[in-house]
Coordinates of C-alpha atoms and ligand atoms in Angstrom, one line a residue:
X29 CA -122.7 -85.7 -26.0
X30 CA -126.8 -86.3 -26.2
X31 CA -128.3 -86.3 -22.3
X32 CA -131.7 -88.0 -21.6
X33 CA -134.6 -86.9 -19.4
X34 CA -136.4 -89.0 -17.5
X35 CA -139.7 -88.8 -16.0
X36 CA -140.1 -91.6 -12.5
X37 CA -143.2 -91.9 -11.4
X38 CA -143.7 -93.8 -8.1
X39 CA -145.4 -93.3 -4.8
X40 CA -143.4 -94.9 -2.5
X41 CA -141.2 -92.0 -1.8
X42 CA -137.9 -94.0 -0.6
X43 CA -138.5 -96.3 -3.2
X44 CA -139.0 -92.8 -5.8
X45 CA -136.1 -91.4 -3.9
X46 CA -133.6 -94.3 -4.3
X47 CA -134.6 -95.3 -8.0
X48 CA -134.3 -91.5 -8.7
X49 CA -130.8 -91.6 -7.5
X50 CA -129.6 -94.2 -9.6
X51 CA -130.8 -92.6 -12.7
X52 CA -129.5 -89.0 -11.7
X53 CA -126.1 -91.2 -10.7
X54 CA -125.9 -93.1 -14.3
X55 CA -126.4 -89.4 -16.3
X56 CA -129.5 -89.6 -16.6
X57 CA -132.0 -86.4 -15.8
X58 CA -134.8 -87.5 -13.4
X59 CA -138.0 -85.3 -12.4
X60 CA -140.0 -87.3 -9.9
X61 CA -144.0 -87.6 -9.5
X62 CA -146.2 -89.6 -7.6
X63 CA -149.3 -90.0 -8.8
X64 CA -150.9 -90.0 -12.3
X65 CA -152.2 -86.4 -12.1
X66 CA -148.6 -85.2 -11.5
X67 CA -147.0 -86.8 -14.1
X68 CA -149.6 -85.5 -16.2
X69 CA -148.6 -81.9 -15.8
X70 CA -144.9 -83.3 -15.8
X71 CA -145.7 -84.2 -19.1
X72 CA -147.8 -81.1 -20.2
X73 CA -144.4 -79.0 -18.7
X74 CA -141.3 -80.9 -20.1
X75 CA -140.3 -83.0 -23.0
X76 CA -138.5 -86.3 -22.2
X77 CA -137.1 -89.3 -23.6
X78 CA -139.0 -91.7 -21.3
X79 CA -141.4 -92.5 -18.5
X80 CA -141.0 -95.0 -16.0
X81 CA -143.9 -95.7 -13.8
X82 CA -145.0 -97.8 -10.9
X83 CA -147.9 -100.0 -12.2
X84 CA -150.1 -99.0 -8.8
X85 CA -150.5 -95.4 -7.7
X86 CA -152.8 -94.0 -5.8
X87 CA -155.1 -92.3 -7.9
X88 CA -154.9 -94.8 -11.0
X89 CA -152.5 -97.4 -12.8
X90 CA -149.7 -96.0 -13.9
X91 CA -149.9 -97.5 -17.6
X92 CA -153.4 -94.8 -17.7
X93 CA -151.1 -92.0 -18.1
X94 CA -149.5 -94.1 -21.7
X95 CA -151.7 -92.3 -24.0
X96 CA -151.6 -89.0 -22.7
X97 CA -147.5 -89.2 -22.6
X98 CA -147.7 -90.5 -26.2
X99 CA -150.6 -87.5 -27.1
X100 CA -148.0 -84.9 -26.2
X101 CA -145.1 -86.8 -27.5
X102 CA -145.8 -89.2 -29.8
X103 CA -142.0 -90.9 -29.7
X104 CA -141.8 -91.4 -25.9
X105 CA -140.5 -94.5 -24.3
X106 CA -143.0 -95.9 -21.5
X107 CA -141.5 -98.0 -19.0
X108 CA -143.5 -99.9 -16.8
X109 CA -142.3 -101.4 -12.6
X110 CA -143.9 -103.5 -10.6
X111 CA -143.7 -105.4 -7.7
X112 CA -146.3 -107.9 -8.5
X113 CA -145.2 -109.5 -12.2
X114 CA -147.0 -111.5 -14.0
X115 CA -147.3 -112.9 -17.7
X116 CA -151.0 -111.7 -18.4
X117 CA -150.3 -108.2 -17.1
X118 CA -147.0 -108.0 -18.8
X119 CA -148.8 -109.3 -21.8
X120 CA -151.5 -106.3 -21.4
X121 CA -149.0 -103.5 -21.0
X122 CA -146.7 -104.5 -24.1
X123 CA -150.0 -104.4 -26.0
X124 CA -151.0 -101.2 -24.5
X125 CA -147.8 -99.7 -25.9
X126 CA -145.2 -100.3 -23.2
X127 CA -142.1 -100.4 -24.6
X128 CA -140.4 -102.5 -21.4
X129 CA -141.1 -104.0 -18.4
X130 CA -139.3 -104.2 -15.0
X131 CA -140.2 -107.1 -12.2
X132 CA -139.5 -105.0 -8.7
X133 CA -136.8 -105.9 -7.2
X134 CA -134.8 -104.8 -10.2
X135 CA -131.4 -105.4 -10.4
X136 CA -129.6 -101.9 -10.8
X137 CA -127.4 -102.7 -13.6
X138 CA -129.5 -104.3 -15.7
X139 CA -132.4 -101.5 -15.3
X140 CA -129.9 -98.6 -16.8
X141 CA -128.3 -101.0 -19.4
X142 CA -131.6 -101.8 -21.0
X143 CA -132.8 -98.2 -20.3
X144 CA -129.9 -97.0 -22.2
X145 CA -129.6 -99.4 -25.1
X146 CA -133.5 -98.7 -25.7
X147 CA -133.0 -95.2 -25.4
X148 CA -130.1 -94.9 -28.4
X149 CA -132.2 -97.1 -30.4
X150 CA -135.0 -95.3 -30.4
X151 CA -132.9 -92.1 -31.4
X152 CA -130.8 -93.4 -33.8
X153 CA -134.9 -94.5 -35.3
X154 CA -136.1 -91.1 -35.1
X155 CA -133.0 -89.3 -36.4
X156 CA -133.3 -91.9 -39.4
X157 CA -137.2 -90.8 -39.7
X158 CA -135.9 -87.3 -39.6
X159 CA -133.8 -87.8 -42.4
X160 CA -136.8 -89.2 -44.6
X161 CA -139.2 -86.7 -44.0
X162 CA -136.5 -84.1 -45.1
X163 CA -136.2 -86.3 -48.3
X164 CA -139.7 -87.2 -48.9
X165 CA -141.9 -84.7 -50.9
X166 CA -144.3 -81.9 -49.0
X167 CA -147.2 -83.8 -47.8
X168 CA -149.7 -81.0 -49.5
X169 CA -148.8 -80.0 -53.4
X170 CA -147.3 -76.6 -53.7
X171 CA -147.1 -76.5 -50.8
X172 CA -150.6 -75.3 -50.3
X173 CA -151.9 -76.5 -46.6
X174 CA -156.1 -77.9 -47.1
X175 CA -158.6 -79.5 -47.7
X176 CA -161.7 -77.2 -48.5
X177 CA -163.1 -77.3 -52.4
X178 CA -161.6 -73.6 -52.8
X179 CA -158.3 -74.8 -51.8
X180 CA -158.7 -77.8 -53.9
X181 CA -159.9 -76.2 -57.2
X182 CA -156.7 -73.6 -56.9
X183 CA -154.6 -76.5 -56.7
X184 CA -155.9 -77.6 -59.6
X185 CA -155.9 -74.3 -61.4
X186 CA -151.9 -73.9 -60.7
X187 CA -151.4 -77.3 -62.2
X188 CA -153.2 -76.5 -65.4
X189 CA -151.9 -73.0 -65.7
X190 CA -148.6 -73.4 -64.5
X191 CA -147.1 -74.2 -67.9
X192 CA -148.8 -71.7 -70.0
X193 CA -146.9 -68.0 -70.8
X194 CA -150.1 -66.4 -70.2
X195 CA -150.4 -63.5 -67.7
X196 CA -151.8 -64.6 -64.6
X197 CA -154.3 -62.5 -61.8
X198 CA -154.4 -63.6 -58.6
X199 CA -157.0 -61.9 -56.3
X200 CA -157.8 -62.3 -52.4
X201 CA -157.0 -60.7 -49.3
X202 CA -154.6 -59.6 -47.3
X203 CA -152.4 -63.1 -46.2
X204 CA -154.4 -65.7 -47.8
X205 CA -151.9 -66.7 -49.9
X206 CA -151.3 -64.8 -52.6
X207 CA -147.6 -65.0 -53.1
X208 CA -147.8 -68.6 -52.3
X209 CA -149.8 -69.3 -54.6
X210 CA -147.7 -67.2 -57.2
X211 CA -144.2 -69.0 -56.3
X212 CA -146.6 -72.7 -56.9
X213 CA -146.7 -71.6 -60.2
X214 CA -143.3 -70.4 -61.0
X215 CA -141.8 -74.0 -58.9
X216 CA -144.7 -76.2 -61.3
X217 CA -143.8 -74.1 -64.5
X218 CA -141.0 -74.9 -66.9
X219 CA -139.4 -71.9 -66.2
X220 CA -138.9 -73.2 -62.7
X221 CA -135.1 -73.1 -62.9
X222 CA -135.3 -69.5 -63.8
X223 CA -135.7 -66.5 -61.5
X224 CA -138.6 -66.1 -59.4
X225 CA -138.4 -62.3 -58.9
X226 CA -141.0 -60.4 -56.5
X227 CA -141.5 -57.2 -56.6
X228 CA -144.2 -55.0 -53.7
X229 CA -145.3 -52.1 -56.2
X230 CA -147.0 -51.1 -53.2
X231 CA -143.6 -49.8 -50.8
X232 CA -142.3 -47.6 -53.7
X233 CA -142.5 -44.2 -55.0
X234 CA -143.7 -44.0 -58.8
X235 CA -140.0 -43.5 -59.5
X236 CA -138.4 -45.3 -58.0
X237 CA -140.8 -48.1 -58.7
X238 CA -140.5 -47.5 -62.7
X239 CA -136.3 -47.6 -62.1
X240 CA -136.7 -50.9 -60.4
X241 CA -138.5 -52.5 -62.6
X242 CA -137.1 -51.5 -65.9
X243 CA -133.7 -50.4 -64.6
X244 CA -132.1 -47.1 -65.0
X245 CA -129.0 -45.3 -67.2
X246 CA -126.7 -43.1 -65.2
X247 CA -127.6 -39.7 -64.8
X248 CA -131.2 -40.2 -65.5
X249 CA -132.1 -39.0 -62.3
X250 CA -130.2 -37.1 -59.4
X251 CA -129.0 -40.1 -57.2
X252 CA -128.6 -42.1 -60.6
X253 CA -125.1 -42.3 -60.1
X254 CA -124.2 -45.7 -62.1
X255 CA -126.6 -47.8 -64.6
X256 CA -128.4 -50.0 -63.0
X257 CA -130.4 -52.9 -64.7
X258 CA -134.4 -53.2 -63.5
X259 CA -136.5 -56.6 -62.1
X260 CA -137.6 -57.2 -65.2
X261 CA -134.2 -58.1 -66.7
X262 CA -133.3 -60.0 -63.9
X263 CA -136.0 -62.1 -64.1
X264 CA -135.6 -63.2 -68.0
X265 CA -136.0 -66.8 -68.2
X266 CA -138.4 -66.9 -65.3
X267 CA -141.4 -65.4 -63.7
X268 CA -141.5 -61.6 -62.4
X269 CA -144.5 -61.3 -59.4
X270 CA -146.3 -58.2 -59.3
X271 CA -147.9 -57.8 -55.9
X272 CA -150.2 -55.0 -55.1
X273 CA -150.5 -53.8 -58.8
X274 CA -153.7 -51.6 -58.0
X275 CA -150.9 -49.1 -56.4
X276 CA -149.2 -48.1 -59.7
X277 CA -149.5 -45.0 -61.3
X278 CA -151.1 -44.2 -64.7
X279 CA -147.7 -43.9 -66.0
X280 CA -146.4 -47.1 -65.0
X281 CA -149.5 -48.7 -65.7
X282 CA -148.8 -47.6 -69.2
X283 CA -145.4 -48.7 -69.8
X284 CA -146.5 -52.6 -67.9
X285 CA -149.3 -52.8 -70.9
X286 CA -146.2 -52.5 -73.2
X287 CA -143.8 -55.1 -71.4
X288 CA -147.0 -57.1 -71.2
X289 CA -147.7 -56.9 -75.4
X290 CA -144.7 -56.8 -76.4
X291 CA -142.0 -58.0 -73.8
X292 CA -140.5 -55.1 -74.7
X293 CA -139.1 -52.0 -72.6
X294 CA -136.7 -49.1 -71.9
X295 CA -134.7 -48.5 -68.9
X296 CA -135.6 -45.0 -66.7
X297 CA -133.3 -42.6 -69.3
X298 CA -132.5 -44.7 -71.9
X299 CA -133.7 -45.0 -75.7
X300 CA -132.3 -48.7 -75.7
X301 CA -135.3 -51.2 -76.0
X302 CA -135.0 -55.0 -73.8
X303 CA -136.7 -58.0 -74.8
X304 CA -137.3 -59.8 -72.3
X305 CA -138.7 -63.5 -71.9
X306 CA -140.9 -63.3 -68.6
X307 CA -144.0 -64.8 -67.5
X308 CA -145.7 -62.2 -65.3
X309 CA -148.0 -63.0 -62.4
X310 CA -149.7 -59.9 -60.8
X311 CA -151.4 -59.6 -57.3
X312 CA -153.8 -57.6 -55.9
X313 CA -156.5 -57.3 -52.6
X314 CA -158.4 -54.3 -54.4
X315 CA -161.5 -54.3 -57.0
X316 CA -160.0 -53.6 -60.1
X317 CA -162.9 -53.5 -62.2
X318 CA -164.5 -50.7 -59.6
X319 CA -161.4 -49.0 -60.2
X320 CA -161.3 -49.1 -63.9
X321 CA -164.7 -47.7 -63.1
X322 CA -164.2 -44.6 -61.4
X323 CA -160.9 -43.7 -63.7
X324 CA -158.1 -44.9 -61.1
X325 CA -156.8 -48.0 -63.4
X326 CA -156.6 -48.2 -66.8
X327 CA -159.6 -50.3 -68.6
X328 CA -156.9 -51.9 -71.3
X329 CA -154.5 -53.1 -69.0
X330 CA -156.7 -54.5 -66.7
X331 CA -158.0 -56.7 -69.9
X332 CA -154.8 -57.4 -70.5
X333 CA -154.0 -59.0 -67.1
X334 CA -157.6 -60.1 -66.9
X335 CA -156.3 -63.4 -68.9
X336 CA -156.4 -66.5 -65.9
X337 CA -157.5 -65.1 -62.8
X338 CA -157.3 -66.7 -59.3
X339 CA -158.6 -66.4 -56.1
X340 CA -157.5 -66.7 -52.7
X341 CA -160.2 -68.0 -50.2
X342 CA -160.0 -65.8 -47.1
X343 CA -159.2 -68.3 -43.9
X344 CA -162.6 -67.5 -42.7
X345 CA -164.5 -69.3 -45.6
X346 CA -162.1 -72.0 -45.1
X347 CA -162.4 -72.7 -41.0
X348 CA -162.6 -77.0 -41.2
X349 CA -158.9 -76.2 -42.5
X350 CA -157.5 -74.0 -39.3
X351 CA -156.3 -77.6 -37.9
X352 CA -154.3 -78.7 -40.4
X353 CA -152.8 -75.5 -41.4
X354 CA -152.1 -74.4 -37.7
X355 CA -150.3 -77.9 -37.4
X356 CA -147.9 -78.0 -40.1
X357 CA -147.4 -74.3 -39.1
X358 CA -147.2 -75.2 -35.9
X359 CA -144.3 -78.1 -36.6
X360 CA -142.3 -75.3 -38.8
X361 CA -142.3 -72.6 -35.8
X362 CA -141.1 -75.3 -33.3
X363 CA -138.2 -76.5 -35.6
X364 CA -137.2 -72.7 -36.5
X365 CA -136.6 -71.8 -33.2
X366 CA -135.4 -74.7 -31.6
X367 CA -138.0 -76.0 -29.6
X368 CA -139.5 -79.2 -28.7
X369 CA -142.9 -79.9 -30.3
X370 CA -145.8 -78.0 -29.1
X371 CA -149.4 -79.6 -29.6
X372 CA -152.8 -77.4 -29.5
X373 CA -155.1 -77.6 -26.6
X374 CA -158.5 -78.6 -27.3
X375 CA -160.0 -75.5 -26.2
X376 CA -157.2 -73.0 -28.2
X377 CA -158.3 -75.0 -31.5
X378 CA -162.1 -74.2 -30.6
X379 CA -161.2 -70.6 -30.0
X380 CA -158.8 -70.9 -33.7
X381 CA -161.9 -72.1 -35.4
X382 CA -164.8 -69.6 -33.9
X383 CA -162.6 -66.3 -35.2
X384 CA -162.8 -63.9 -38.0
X385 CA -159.7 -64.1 -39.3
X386 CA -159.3 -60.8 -40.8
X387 CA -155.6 -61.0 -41.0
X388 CA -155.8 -64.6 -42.7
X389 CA -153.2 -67.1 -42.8
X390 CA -150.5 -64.8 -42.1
X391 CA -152.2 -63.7 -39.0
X392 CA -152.9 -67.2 -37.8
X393 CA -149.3 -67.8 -38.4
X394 CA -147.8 -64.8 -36.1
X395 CA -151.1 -66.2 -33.4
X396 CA -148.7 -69.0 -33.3
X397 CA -145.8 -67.5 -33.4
X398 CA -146.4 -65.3 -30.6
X399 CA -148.0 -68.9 -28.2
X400 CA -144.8 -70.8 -28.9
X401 CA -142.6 -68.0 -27.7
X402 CA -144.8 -67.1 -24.8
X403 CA -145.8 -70.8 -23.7
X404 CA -143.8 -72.4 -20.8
X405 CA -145.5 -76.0 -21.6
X406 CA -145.7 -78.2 -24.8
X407 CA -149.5 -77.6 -25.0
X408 CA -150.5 -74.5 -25.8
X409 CA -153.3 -73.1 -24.4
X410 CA -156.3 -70.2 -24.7
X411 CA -154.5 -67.9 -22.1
X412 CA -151.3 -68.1 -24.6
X413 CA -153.5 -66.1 -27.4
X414 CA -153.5 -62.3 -27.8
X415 CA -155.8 -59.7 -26.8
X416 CA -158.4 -59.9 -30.1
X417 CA -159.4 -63.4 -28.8
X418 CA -161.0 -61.7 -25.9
X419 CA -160.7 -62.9 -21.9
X420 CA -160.1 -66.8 -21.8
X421 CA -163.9 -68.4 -21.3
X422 CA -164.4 -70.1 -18.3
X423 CA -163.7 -73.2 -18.0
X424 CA -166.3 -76.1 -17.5
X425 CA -166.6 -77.3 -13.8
X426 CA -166.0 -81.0 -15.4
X427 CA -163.3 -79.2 -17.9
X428 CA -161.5 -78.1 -14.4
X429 CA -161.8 -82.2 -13.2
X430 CA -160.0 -83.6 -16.1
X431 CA -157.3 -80.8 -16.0
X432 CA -156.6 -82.3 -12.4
X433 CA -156.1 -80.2 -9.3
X434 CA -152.3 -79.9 -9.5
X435 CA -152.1 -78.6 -13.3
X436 CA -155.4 -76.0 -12.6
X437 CA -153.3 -74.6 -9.6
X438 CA -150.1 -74.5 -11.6
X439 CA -151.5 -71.1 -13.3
X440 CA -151.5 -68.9 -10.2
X441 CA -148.4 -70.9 -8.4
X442 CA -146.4 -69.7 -11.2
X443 CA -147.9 -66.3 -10.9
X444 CA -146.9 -65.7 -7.8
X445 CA -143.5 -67.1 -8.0
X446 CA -142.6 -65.3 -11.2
X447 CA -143.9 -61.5 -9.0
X448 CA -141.5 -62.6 -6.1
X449 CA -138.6 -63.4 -8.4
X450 CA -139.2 -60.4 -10.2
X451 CA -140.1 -58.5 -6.7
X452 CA -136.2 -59.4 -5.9
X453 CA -134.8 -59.3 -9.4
X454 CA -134.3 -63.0 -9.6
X455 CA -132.4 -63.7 -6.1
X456 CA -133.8 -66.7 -5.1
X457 CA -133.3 -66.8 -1.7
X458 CA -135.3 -63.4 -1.1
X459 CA -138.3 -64.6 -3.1
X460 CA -138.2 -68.0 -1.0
X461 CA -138.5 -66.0 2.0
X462 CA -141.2 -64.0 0.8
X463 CA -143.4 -66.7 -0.2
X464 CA -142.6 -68.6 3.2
X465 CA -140.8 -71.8 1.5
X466 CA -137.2 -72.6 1.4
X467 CA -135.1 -72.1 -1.4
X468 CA -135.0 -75.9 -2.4
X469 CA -138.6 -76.3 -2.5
X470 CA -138.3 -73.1 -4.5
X471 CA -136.0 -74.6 -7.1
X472 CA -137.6 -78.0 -7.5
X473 CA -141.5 -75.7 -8.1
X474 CA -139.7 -73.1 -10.2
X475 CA -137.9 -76.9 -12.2
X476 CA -141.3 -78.5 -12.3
X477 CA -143.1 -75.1 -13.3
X478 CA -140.7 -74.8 -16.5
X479 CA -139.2 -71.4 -15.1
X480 CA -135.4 -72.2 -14.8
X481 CA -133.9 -70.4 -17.7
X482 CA -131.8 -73.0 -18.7
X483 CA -133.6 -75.9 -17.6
X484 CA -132.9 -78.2 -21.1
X485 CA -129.2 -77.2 -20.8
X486 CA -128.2 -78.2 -17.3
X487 CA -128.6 -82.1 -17.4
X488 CA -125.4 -84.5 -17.3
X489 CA -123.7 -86.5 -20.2
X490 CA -125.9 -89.9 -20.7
X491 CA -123.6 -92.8 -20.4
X492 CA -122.6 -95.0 -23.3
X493 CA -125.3 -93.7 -25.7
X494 CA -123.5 -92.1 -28.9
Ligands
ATP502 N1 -152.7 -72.6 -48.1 C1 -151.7 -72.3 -47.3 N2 -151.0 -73.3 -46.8 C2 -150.0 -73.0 -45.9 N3 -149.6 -71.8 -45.6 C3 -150.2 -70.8 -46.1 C4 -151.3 -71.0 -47.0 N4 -151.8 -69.8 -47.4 C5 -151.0 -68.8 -46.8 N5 -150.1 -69.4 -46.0 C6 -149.1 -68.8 -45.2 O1 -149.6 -67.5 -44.8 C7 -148.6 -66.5 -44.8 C8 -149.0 -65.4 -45.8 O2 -149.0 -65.9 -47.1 P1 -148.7 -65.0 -48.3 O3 -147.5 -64.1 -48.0 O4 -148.6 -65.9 -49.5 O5 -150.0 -64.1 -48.4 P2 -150.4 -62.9 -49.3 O6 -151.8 -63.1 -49.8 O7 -149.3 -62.8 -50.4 O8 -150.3 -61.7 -48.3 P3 -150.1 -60.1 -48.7 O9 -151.4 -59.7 -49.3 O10 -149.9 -59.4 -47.5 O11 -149.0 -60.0 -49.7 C9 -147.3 -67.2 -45.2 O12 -146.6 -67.6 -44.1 C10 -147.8 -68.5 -45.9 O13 -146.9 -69.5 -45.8
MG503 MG1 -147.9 -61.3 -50.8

């Protein structure tokens, strides 16, 4: 059964205690704040279904917090109490993006009824949406993520290319795209019901590279216990991808120029000649001409494979595209491991977009990987990047103002909380003492801080939703 968190924001404590009650008491799971800068790091710690604010708090109105809520969650419900009503302002708010309003005094029942029916609507909505998006085509073609002219133009290549036999190069650096770019191809191709079958000519020994592409006989070598058919037969009817093809031996090198004149070939041992129907695509991040040059690859094969050749922009070239590609990156890691959406911080982005890159794509995807995993909020931040991206800058004086006081000291809070847990392997009660609170204030910091360990899975059954 689906549960709902609730965030409560209202300054008049026995009013914030009582309301909070009710909600905890109809299923619902209720963090409390009491001013807007609070909620704001509610917000930037948990996800939840909906806010529900007092109009006047002390440092602001209540409905200023709307479009940070809907910045780190988009689909949240906003809820909006007051005990001063009237039209014009209940007029404002819905126009604001409220999605209710409550007159104070509210009357109990009514409050969770509404708050429940609008809260199952707007789920069955967004598991309708989900549903869509899984159906509707990838929003970039071939799934290539970008906008910059290189990016563009290779798009354009793979479409005019894709449904040609000719043998295609594809050049670029180390995770820019190269196999990506190779499966586009294959998937845009007619052959695209056929096998797509990659082979790294880099990992292998010469022989066992030659028996895995063209297959063995038994016998043929000690170990050769059994025939075995090679990648090249496997992938007849489709598209074989060569990567790192500046690694094969002279030998090898030989016997691809054959495959690749004549689609013809012998398994390791055997005088029986294949023909094959394969379109092959070949990869590679060295200078195969300056190695033609000084003797290391042969001068007719790399003609031969010299037909269409593409290249792969390295990230750095590309840097107005780090935003996009770190968000729909960003969107995939979230969903693969089963957490709620993160969002980049201002100041990460900046930090994405001033670095070399020399890792490329791939490396800006494991960056991310590695934040998600490590963050304890929704937004991640500078601190959550590794090592390379040197100490995390100082921040602005005016930087440290808009963060608000509560969410700057959040950082060391959590700190010191997380060295007296660990100080007393975890026993609350010990760490309380240590850091002179009790063990309640303890567990409401440690909730509000995002260090429970099971925080999303303690919260009780919503009533009459689903
Ligand atoms: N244009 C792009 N849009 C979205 N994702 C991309 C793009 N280019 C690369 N990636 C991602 O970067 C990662 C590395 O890409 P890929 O494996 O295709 O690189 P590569 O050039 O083949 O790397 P290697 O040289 O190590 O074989 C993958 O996760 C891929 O999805
Ligand atoms: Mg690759």
């Amino acid at each position: 059964m689906k549960t709902a968190d609730i965030l409560l924001i209202e300054d008049d404590l026995n009013q914030c205690e009582s309301t909070a009650c009710l909600l905890e008491q109809a299923g619902f799971s209720t963090d409390t704040a009491h001013s807007c800068q609070q909620a704001q790091a509610c917000l930037d710690q948990h996800q939840y279904d909906a806010v529900i604010t007092d109009l006047n708090l002390p440092d602001g109105e209540g409905i200023q917090i709307l479009p940070h809520a809907r910045q780190v969650q988009p689909e949240i419900l906003f809820f909006v109490l007051t005990g001063d009503p009237s039209i014009p302002q209940a007029v404002k708010a819905m126009r604001k993006g409220v999605t209710d309003y409550f007159a104070k005094p509210f009357d109990d029942s009514e409050l969770i009824d509404r708050l429940s029916h609008t809260i199952a609507q707007s789920r069955q909505k967004r598991t309708l949406k989900t549903t869509e998006s899984r159906l509707s085509p990838h929003p970039y073609p071939n799934g290539l993520v970008g906008n910059a002219p290189s990016i563009q133009q290779l798009r354009r290549d793979i479409e005019s290319i894709a449904d040609s036999r000719s043998t295609v190069l594809i050049l670029g650096e180390s995770g820019t795209g190269k196999t990506l770019t190779a499966r586009a191809i294959h998937e845009q191709s007619s052959r695209r019901h056929g096998p797509f079958v990659e082979i790294d000519c880099g990992c292998l020994s010469d022989s066992l590279l030659e028996s895995e592409l063209f297959g063995h006989v038994a016998g043929s070598f000690t170990g050769a216990n059994q025939n075995r058919s090679g990648k090249f037969l496997l992938a007849d009817g489709g598209t074989i991808f060569l990567d790192e093809i500046g690694t094969a031996s002279n030998q090898l090198q030989r016997k691809l120029l054959r495959v690749l004149q004549e689609r013809q070939f012998e398994p390791v041992g055997s005088s029986k000649t294949h023909k094959v129907d394969v379109r092959v695509i070949l990869a590679t991040n060295q200078d195969l001409l300056e190695m033609v040059k000084h003797g290391t690859f042969r001068a007719d094969l790399y003609y031969r494979i010299n037909v269409i050749t593409l290249r792969q922009p390295p990230l750095r070239e590309r840097l107005p595209d780090i935003q996009n590609l770190a968000n729909f990156h960003l969107h995939r890691i979230c969903q693969d491991l089963e957490r709620p959406h993160c969002i980049l911080s201002p100041e990460l982005l900046e930090r994405l977009r001033q670095y070399e890159w020399p890792g490329n794509v791939r490396e800006l995807v494991n960056v991310l990987e590695r934040a998600v995993v490590l963050s304890r909020g929704r937004i991640l931040h500078e601190s959550d990047l590794p090592a390379e991206f040197g100490p995390v800058g100082d921040v602005p004086h005016a930087d440290l103002i808009s963060h608000g006081l509560r969410q700057v000291l959040m950082a060391p809070e959590r700190d010191l909380i997380e060295q007296a847990l660990r100080k007393h392997q975890g026993k609350r009660q010990a760490a309380a003492r240590e850091l002179g609170i009790d063990r309640t204030t303890l567990y409401k910091k440690m909730k509000r801080l995002g260090l429970l360990p099971s925080n999303r899975d303690t919260h009780v059954p919503l009533p009459n939703i689903d």
